Tab-separated table of C-alpha atoms and ligand atoms in Angstrom:
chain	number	residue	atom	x	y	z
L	113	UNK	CA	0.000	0.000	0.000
L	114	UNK	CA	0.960	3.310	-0.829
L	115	UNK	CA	1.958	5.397	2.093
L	116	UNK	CA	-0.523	7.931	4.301
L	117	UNK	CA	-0.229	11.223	2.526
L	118	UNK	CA	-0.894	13.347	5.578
L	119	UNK	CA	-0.458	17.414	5.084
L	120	UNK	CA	-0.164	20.062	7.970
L	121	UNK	CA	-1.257	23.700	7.009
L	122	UNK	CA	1.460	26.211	7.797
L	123	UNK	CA	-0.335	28.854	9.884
L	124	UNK	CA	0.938	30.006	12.867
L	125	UNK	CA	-0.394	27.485	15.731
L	126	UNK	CA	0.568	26.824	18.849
L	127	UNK	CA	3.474	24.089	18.302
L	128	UNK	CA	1.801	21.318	20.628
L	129	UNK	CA	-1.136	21.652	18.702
L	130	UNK	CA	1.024	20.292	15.580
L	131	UNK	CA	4.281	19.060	16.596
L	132	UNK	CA	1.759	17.255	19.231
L	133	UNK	CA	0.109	14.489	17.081
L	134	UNK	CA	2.765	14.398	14.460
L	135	UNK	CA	5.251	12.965	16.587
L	136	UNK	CA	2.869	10.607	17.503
L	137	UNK	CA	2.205	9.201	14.127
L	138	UNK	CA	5.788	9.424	13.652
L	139	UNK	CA	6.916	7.016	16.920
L	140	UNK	CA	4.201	4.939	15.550
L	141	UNK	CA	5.765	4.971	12.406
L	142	UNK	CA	7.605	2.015	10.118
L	143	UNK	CA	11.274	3.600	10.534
L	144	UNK	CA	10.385	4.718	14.038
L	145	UNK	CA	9.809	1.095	15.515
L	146	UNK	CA	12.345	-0.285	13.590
L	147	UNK	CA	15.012	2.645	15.533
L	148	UNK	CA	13.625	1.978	18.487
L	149	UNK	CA	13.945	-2.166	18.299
L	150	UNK	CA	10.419	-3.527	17.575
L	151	UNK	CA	11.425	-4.567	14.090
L	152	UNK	CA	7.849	-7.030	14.606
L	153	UNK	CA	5.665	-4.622	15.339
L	154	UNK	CA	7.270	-2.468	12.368
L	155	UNK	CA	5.840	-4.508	9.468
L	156	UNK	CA	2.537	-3.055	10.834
L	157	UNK	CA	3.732	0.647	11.736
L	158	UNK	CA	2.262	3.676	10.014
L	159	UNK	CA	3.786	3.905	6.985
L	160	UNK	CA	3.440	8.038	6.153
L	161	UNK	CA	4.179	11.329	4.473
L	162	UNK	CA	4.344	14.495	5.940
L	163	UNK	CA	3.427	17.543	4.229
L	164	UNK	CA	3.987	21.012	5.633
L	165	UNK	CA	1.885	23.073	3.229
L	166	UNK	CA	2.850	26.919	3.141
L	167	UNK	CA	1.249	29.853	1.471
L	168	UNK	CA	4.794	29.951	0.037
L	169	UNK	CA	8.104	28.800	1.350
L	170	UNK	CA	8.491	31.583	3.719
L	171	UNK	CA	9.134	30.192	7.379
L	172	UNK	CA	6.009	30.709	9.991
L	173	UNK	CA	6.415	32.583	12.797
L	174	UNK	CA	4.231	31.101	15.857
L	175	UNK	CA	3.140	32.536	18.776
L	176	UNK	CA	6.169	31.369	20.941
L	177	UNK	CA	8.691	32.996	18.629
L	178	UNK	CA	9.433	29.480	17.114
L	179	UNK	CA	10.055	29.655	13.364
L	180	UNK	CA	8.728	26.731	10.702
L	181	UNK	CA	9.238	25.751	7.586
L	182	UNK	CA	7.205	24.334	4.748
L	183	UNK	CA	8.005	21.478	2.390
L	184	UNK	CA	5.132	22.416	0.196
L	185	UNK	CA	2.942	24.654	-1.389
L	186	UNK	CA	-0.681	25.825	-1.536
L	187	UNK	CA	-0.025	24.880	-5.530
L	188	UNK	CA	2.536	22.165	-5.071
L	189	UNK	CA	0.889	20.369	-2.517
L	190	UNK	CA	0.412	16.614	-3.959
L	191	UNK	CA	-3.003	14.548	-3.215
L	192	UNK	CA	-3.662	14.183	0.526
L	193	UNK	CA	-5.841	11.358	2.510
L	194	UNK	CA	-5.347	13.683	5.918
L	195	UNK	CA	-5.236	16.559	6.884
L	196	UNK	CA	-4.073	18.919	10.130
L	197	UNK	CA	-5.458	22.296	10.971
L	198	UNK	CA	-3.422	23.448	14.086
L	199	UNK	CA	-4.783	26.484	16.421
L	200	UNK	CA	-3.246	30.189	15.623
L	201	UNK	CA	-4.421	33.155	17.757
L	202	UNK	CA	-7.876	35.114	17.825
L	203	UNK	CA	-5.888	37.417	15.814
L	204	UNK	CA	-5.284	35.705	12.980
L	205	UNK	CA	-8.771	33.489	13.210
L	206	UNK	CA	-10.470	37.224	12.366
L	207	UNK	CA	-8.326	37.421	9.145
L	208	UNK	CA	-7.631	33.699	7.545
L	209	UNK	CA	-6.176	34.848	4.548
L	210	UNK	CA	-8.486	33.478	1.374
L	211	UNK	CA	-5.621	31.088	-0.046
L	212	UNK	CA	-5.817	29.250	3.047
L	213	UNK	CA	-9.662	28.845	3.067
L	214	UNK	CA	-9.542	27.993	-0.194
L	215	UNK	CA	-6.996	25.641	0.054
L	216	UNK	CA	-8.617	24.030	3.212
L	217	UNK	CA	-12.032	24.033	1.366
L	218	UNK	CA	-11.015	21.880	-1.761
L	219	UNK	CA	-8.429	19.606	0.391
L	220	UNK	CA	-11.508	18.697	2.532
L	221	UNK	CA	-13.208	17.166	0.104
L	222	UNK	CA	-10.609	15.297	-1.096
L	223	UNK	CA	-9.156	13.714	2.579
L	224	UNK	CA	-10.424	10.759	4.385
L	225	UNK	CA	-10.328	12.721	7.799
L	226	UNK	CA	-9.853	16.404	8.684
L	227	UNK	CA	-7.860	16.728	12.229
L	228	UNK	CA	-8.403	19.803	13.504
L	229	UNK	CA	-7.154	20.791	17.460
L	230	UNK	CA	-7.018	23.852	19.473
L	231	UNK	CA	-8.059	26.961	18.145
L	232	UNK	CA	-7.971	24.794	14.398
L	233	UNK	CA	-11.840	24.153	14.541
L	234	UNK	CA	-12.328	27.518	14.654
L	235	UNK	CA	-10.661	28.215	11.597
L	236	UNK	CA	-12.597	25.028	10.026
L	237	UNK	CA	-15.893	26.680	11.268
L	238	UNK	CA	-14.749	30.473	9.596
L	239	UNK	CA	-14.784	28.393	5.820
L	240	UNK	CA	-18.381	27.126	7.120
L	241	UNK	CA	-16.914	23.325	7.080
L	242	UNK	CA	-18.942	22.553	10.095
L	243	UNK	CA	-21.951	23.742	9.728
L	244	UNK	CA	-24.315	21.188	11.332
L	245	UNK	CA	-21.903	19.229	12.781
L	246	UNK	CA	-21.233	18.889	16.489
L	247	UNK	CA	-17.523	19.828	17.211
L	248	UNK	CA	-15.151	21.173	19.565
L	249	UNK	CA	-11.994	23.468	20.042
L	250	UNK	CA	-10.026	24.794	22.821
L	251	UNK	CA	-12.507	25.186	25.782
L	252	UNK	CA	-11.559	28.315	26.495
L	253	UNK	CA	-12.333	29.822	23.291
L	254	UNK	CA	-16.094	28.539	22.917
L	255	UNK	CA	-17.443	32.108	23.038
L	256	UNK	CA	-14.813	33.063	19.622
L	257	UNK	CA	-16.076	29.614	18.590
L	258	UNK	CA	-19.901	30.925	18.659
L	259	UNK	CA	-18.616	34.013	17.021
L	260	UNK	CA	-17.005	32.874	14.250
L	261	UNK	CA	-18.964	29.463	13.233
L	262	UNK	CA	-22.546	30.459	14.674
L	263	UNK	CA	-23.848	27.126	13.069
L	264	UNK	CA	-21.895	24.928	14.580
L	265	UNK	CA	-23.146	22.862	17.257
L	266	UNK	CA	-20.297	23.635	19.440
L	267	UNK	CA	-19.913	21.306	22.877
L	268	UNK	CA	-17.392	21.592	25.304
L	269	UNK	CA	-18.029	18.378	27.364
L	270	UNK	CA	-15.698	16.105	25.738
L	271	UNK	CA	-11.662	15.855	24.871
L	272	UNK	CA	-12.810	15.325	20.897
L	273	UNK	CA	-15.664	14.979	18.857
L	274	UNK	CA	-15.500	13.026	15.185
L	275	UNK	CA	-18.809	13.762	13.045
L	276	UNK	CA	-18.557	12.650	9.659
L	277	UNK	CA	-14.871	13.133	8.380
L	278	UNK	CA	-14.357	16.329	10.738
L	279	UNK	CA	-12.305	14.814	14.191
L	280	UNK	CA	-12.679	18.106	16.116
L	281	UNK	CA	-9.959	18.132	19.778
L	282	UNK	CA	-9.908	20.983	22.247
L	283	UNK	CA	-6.875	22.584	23.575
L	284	UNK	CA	-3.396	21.429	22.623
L	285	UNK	CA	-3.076	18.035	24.662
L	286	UNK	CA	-6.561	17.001	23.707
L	287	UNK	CA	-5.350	16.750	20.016
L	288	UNK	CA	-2.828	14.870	21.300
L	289	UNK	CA	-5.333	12.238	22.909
L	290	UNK	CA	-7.407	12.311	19.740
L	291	UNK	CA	-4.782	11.254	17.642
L	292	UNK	CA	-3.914	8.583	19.683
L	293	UNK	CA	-7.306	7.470	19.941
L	294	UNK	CA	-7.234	7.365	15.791
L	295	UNK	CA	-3.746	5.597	15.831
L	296	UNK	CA	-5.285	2.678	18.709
L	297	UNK	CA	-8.214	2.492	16.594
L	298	UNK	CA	-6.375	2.087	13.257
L	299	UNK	CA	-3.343	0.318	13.696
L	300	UNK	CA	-4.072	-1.850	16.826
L	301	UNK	CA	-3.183	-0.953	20.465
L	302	UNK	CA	0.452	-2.428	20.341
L	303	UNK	CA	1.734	-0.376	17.667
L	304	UNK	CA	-0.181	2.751	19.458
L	305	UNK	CA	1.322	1.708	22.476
L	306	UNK	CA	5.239	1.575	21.382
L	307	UNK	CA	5.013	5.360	19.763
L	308	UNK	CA	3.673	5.920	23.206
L	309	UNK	CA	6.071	4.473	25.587
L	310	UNK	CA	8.681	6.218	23.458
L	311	UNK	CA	7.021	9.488	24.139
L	312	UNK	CA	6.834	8.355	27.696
L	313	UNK	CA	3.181	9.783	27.256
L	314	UNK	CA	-0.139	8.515	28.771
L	315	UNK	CA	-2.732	9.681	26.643
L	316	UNK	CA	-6.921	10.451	28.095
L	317	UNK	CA	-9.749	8.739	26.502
L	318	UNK	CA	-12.886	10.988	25.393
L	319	UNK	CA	-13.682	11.714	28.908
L	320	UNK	CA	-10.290	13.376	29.586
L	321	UNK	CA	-10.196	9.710	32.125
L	322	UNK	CA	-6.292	7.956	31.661
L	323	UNK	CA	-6.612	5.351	29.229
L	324	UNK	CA	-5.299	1.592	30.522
L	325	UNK	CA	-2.472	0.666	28.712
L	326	UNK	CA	-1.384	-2.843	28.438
L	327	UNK	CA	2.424	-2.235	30.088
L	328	UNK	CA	0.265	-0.744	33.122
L	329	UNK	CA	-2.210	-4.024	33.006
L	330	UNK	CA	0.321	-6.597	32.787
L	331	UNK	CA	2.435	-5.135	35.933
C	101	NAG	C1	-24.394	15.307	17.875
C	101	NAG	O1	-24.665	15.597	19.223
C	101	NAG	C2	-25.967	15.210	19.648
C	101	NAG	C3	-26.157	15.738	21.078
C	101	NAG	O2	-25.128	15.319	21.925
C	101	NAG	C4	-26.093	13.703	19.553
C	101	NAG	O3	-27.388	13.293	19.949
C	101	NAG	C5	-25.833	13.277	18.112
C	101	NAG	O4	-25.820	11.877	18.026
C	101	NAG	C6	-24.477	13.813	17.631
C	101	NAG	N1	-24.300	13.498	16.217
C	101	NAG	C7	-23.216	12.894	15.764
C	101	NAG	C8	-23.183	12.635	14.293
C	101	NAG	O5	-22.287	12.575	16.483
């Protein structure tokens, strides 16, 4: 099978939100296991692409100061089967520019899933991409949330919601959770559980409650 083509849009997020799941797809990851000694468990590993799709190739700035770089374009940006909307600030939420939403708006129909965490299902909501759907983002910005996507049906009760093809997270280490809910789901709990236990990192279930793991059963 071909690999995952997964892209990240290149706005300026908080890094968690991003660098968050990515690395744990990566320590999931076919060359990952095999580093780290599980050369069994790497025949089943996420095999994947990264794309980090700029405007251009000029680096990001985020909000810590940290600067990014893309490995793609808006134009150059090959087919994609995910895709990653990290949170920026309430600044730039009130001023996406329109090559973005564009961008976001075509590549949505064309993805299996659309991650979105933080502050990222806000900028989902601004393009109208949730309309109807229930959904989160960060917590703490539910009243920016009703603002700027009045028709979504926004909840803040749980660490992620997934209607239709939209997985929605709330703040930064929610993502995380979510996307190690997608990789347990998707690739089996021992390969989730290796990119784990390399992260040293105990991911939440739905509820925000600690998820068992199997190293923590069998002890
Ligand atoms: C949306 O949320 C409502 C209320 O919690 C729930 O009844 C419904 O099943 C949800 N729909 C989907 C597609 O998850």
């Amino acid at each position: 099978m071909a690999p995952i083509q997964f892209g990240v849009i290149m706005i300026p997020f908080q890094l968690i939100d991003v660098a968050g799941p990515v690395d744990i797809l990566c320590s999931s990851s076919v060359p990952y296991l095999r580093g780290f000694g599980n050369p069994g468990l790497a025949e089943r590993g996420i095999d994947i692409e990264f794309h980090y799709i700029g405007e251009g190739m000029d680096p990001v700035t985020h909000n810590s100061g940290y600067k990014s770089l893309p490995t793609t374009t808006l134009s150059t940006c090959p087919k994609l089967d995910y895709l990653l909307i990290g949170g920026p600030g309430p600044d730039y939420l009130k001023s996406i520019p329109p090559a973005i939403a564009s961008f976001v708006c075509e590549r949505a129909d064309e993805v299996k899933t659309v991650f979105t965490t933080c502050t990222g299902g806000i900028v989902a909501s601004a393009f109208g991409l949730l309309d109807g759907l229930n959904a989160t983002t960060n917590h703490e910005a539910m009243a920016l949330a009703r603002e700027l996507g009045p028709n979504v049906k926004w909840t803040a009760e749980k660490n992620w919601v997934v209607d239709g093809k939209f997985w929605t997270a709330g703040g930064a280490c929610a993502g995380m959770d979510m996307m190690a809910h997608w990789v347990m789901e998707n690739y089996g709990k021992d390969i989730a559980e290796a990119g784990f236990a390399a992260l040293a990192y105990e991911p939440r279930d739905v509820d925000g409650k600690q998820v068992i793991l199997r190293r923590h059963a069998s002890e």
